Each structure stands twice: as C-alpha cells, then as structure tokens.
GROMACS .gro file of C-alpha atoms in nm:
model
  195
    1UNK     CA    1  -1.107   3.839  -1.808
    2UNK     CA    2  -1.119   3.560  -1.572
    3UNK     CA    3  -1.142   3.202  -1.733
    4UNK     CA    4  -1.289   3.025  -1.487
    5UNK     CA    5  -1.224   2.653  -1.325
    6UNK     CA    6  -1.177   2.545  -1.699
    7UNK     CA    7  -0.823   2.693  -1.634
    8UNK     CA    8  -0.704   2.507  -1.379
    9UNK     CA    9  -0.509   2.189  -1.416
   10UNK     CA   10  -0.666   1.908  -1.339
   11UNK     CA   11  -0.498   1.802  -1.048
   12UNK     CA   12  -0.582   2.103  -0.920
   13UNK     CA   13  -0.956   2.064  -0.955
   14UNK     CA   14  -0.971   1.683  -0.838
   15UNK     CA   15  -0.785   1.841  -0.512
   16UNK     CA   16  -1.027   2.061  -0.482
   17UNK     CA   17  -1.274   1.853  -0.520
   18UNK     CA   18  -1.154   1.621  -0.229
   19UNK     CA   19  -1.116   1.937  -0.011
   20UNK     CA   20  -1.514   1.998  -0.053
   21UNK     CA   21  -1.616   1.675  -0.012
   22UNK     CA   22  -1.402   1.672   0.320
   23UNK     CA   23  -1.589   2.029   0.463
   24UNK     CA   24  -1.921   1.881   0.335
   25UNK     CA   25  -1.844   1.571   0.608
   26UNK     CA   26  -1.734   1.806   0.858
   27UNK     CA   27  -2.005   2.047   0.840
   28UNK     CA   28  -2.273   1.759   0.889
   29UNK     CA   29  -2.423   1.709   1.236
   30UNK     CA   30  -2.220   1.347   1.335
   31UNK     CA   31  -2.463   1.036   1.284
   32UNK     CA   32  -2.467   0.856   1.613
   33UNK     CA   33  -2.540   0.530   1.491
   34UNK     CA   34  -2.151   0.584   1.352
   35UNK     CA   35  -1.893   0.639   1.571
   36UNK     CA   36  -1.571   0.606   1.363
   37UNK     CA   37  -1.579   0.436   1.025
   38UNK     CA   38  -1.318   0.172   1.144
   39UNK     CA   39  -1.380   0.076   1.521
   40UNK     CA   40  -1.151   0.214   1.797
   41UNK     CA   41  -0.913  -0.015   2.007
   42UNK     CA   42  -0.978   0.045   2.368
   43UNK     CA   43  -0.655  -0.104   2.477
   44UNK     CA   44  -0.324   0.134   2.438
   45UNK     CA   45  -0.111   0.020   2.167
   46UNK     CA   46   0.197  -0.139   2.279
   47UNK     CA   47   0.533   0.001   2.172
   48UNK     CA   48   0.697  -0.071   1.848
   49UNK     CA   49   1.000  -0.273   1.861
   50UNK     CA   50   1.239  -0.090   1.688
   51UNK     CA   51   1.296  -0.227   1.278
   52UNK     CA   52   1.595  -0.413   1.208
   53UNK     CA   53   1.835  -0.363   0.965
   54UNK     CA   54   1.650  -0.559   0.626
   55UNK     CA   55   1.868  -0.805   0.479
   56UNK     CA   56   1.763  -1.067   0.243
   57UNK     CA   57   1.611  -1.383   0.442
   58UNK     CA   58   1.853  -1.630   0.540
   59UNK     CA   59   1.774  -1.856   0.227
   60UNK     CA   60   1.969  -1.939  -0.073
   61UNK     CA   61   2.051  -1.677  -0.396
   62UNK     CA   62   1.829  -1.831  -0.609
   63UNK     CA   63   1.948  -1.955  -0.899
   64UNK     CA   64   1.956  -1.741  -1.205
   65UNK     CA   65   1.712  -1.976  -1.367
   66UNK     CA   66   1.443  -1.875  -1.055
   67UNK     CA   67   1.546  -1.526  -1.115
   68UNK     CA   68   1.451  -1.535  -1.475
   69UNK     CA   69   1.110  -1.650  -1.442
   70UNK     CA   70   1.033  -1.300  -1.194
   71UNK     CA   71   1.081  -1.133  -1.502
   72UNK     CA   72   0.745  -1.198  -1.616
   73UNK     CA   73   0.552  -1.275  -1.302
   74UNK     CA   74   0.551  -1.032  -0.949
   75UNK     CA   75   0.363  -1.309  -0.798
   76UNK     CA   76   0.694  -1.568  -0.821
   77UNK     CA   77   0.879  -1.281  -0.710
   78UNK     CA   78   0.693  -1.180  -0.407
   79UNK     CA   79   0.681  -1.555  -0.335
   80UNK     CA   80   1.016  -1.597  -0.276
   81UNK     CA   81   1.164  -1.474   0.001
   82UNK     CA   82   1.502  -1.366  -0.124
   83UNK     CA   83   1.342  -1.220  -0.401
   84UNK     CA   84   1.101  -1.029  -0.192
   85UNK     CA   85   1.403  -0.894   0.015
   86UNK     CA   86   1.573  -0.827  -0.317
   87UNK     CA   87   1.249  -0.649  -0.468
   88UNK     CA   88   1.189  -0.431  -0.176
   89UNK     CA   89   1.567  -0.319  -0.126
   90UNK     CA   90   1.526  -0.181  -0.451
   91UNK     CA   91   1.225   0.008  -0.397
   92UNK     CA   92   1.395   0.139  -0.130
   93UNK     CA   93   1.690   0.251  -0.323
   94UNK     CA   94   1.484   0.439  -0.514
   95UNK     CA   95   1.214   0.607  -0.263
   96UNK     CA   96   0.929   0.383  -0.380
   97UNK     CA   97   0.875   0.128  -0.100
   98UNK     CA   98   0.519   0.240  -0.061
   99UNK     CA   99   0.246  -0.007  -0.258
  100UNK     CA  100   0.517  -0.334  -0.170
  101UNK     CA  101   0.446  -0.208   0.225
  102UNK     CA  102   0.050  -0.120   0.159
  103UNK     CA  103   0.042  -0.477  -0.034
  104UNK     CA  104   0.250  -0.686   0.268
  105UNK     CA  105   0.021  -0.529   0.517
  106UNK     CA  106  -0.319  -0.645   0.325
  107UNK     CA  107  -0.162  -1.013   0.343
  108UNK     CA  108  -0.057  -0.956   0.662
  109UNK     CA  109  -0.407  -0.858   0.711
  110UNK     CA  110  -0.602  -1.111   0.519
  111UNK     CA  111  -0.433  -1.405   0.771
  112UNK     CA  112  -0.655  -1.239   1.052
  113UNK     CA  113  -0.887  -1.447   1.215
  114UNK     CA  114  -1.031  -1.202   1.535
  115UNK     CA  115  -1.233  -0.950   1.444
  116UNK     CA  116  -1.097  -0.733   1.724
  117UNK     CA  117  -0.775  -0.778   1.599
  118UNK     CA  118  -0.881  -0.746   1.218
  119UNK     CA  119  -1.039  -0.385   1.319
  120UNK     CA  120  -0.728  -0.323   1.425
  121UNK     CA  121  -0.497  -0.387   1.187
  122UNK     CA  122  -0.784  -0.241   0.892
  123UNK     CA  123  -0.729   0.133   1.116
  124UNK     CA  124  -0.364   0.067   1.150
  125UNK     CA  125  -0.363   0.036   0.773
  126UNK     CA  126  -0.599   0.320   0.667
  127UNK     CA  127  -0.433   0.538   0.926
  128UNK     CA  128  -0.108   0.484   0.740
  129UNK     CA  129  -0.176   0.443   0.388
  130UNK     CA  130  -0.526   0.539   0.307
  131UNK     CA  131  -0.629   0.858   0.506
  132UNK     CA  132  -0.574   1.201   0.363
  133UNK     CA  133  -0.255   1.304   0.482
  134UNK     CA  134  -0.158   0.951   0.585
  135UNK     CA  135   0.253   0.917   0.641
  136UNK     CA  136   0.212   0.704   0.322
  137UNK     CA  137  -0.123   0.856   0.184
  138UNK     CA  138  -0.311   0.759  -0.120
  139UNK     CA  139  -0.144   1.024  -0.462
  140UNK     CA  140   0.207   1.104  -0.581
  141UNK     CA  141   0.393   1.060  -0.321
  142UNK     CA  142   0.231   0.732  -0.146
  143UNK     CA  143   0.061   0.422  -0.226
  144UNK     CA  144  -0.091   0.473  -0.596
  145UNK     CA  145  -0.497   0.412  -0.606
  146UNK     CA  146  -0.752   0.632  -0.774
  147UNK     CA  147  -1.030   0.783  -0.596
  148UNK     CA  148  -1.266   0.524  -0.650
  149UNK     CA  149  -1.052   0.269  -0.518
  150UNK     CA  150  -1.005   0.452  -0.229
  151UNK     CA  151  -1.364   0.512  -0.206
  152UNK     CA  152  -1.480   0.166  -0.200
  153UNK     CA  153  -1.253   0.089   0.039
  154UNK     CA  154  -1.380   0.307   0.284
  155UNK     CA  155  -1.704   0.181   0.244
  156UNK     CA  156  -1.525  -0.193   0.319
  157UNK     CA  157  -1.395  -0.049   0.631
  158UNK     CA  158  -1.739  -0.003   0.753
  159UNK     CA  159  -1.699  -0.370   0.862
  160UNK     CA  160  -1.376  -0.517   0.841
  161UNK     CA  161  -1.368  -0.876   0.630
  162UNK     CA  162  -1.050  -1.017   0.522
  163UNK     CA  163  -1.178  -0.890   0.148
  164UNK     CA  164  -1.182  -0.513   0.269
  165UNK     CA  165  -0.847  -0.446   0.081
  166UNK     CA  166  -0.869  -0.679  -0.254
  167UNK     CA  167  -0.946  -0.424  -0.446
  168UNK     CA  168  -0.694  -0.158  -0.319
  169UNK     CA  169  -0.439  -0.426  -0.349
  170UNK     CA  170  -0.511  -0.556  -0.673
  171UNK     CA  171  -0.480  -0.220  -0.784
  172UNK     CA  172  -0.160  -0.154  -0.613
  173UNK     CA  173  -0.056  -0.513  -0.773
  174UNK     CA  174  -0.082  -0.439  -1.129
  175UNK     CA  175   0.092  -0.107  -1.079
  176UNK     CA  176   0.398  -0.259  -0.943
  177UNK     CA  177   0.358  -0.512  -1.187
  178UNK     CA  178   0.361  -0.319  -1.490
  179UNK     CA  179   0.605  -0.033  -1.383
  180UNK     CA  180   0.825  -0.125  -1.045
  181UNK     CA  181   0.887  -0.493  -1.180
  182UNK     CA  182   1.038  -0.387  -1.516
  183UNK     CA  183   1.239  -0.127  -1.326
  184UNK     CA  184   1.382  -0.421  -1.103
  185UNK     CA  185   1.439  -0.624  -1.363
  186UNK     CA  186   1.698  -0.367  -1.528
  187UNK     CA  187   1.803  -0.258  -1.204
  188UNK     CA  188   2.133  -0.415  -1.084
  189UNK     CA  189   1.976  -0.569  -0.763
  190UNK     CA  190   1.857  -0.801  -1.050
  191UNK     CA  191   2.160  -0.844  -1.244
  192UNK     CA  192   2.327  -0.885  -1.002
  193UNK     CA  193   2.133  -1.235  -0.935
  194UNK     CA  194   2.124  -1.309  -1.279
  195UNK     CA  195   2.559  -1.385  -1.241
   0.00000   0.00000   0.00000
C-alpha cells in the first residue's frame, strides 16, 4: 500500500514544493506592469578581466595578538585585509568559498550610489547566487539561506536599495560565523599566523 507524501524525506518535499511554485509562475499569463523582477541593462556587458592569482594583500602578517582576537569576532577578521585573504584561502581549500563571495558582493553592493548601476549589480548578484540553478545557487551546495530569506529578497529586488541584501547577508554572516570561523580557527591557515 502506498504511503503517501508522508514518506518522503523532507528535502524531497520542500523541492517539490519549489518546483510547483515555479510551474504556478510559469503557467500565469505575464503581468505587464512587470517586466523582469530586477531591471535589464540595455548596454552589453563588458568582458571580464581575467582573476588573478589571490594572494594575501600586500600588508603586514598581523601579529599573533590581532590574530587572536578573530577568534571570537568574523567582523575583525573580515576587516583586515590579510585576514580576509587568509579566511577566504581557506574556504577555498576546502570548497566553501560561497557565502564569503555572496557576502563581499552585498558590500560591494551596498557602496553603490547609481541606481542604474545598483540594478545592475542586484541582477548580477541574484543571477549568480540567488536564482534557482544559479552557478552558486541558494541550498547545499551554494550560498546557505532558507527559503524565506530568499523570498524576501526577491521581493527587495523589486526595487533595488542598498538594504535589498541585509537580510540575506546577515544570514549568510552568522553562518560563517558560527561554523566556517571555528573551522579557520583550527585550520592551519590560522596556526600558522598564530607562530
């Protein structure tokens, strides 16, 4: 006898669940007061230069004394420039680089003053991180937010304001504060620091 959706994991069901949501939009006759839910660039997009090898920033090591104190604060960490260098290395090393880039890009974002050039860079971000599918989507694999993070941020997208991805990135924040900063901090990109 079948047992229903009851026997599904739950993964399976909130998947599911996005999938349905995703027809429903599809199968509804387009709104034309709503083009696109973050505002199209007209101009092409110039090439990329291609990314340089990262190395920490030409700064001092810190001393082990400023190392210490990222032990119990991300926000000295990501502060310092060696120690950002340092920090995202690691995350590197390990496959995780995803909510430091989605959290650099929101700063990078908040410093926006035109709003042509904030639409932009909010697409450019939710085409990257955000969208289902994304190279660095929202889930497992990619930047870590919950459904209704993701949700409200859509609905900030709407019309881009330097706010549009606190709450995303607050979120992203206190997960790489409680579980990628004690990993660095055992790691031996730290210890190594700490000599």
């Amino acid at each position: 006898m079948c047992k229903g959706l009851a026997a599904l994991p739950h993964s399976c069901l909130e998947r599911a669940k996005e999938i349905k949501i995703k027809l429903g939009t599809l199968l509804q006759k387009p709104d034309p007061a709503v083009d696109l839910v973050i505002p199209y660039n007209e101009k092409p997009e110039k090439p990329e230069k291609p990314a340089k090898p990262e190395k920490p920033a030409k700064t001092q090591k810190p001393s082990p004394e400023e190392a210490l104190q990222w032990r119990g604060s991300l926000d000295k960490l990501l502060q310092s420039s060696y120690g950002l260098a340092s920090f995202k290395s690691f995350l590197k090393s390990e496959f995780s680089e995803e909510n430091l880039e989605f959290w650099m890009a929101c700063e990078d974002f908040k410093k926006t003053t035109s709003a042509a050039k904030m639409a932009e860079k909010a697409k450019k971000i939710y085409e990257e991180f955000i969208r289902a599918e994304a190279p660095k989507e929202v889930g497992p694999e990619g930047v870590n937010i919950d459904h209704l993070t993701k949700d409200i941020t859509l609905r900030n997208l709407l019309e881009p304001s330097p706010s549009s991805f606190d709450v995303a990135q607050k979120r992203v924040h206190a997960l790489m504060e409680n579980d990628s900063l004690p990993r660095f901090v055992r790691s031996e990109f730290y210890q190594e620091l700490m000599k």
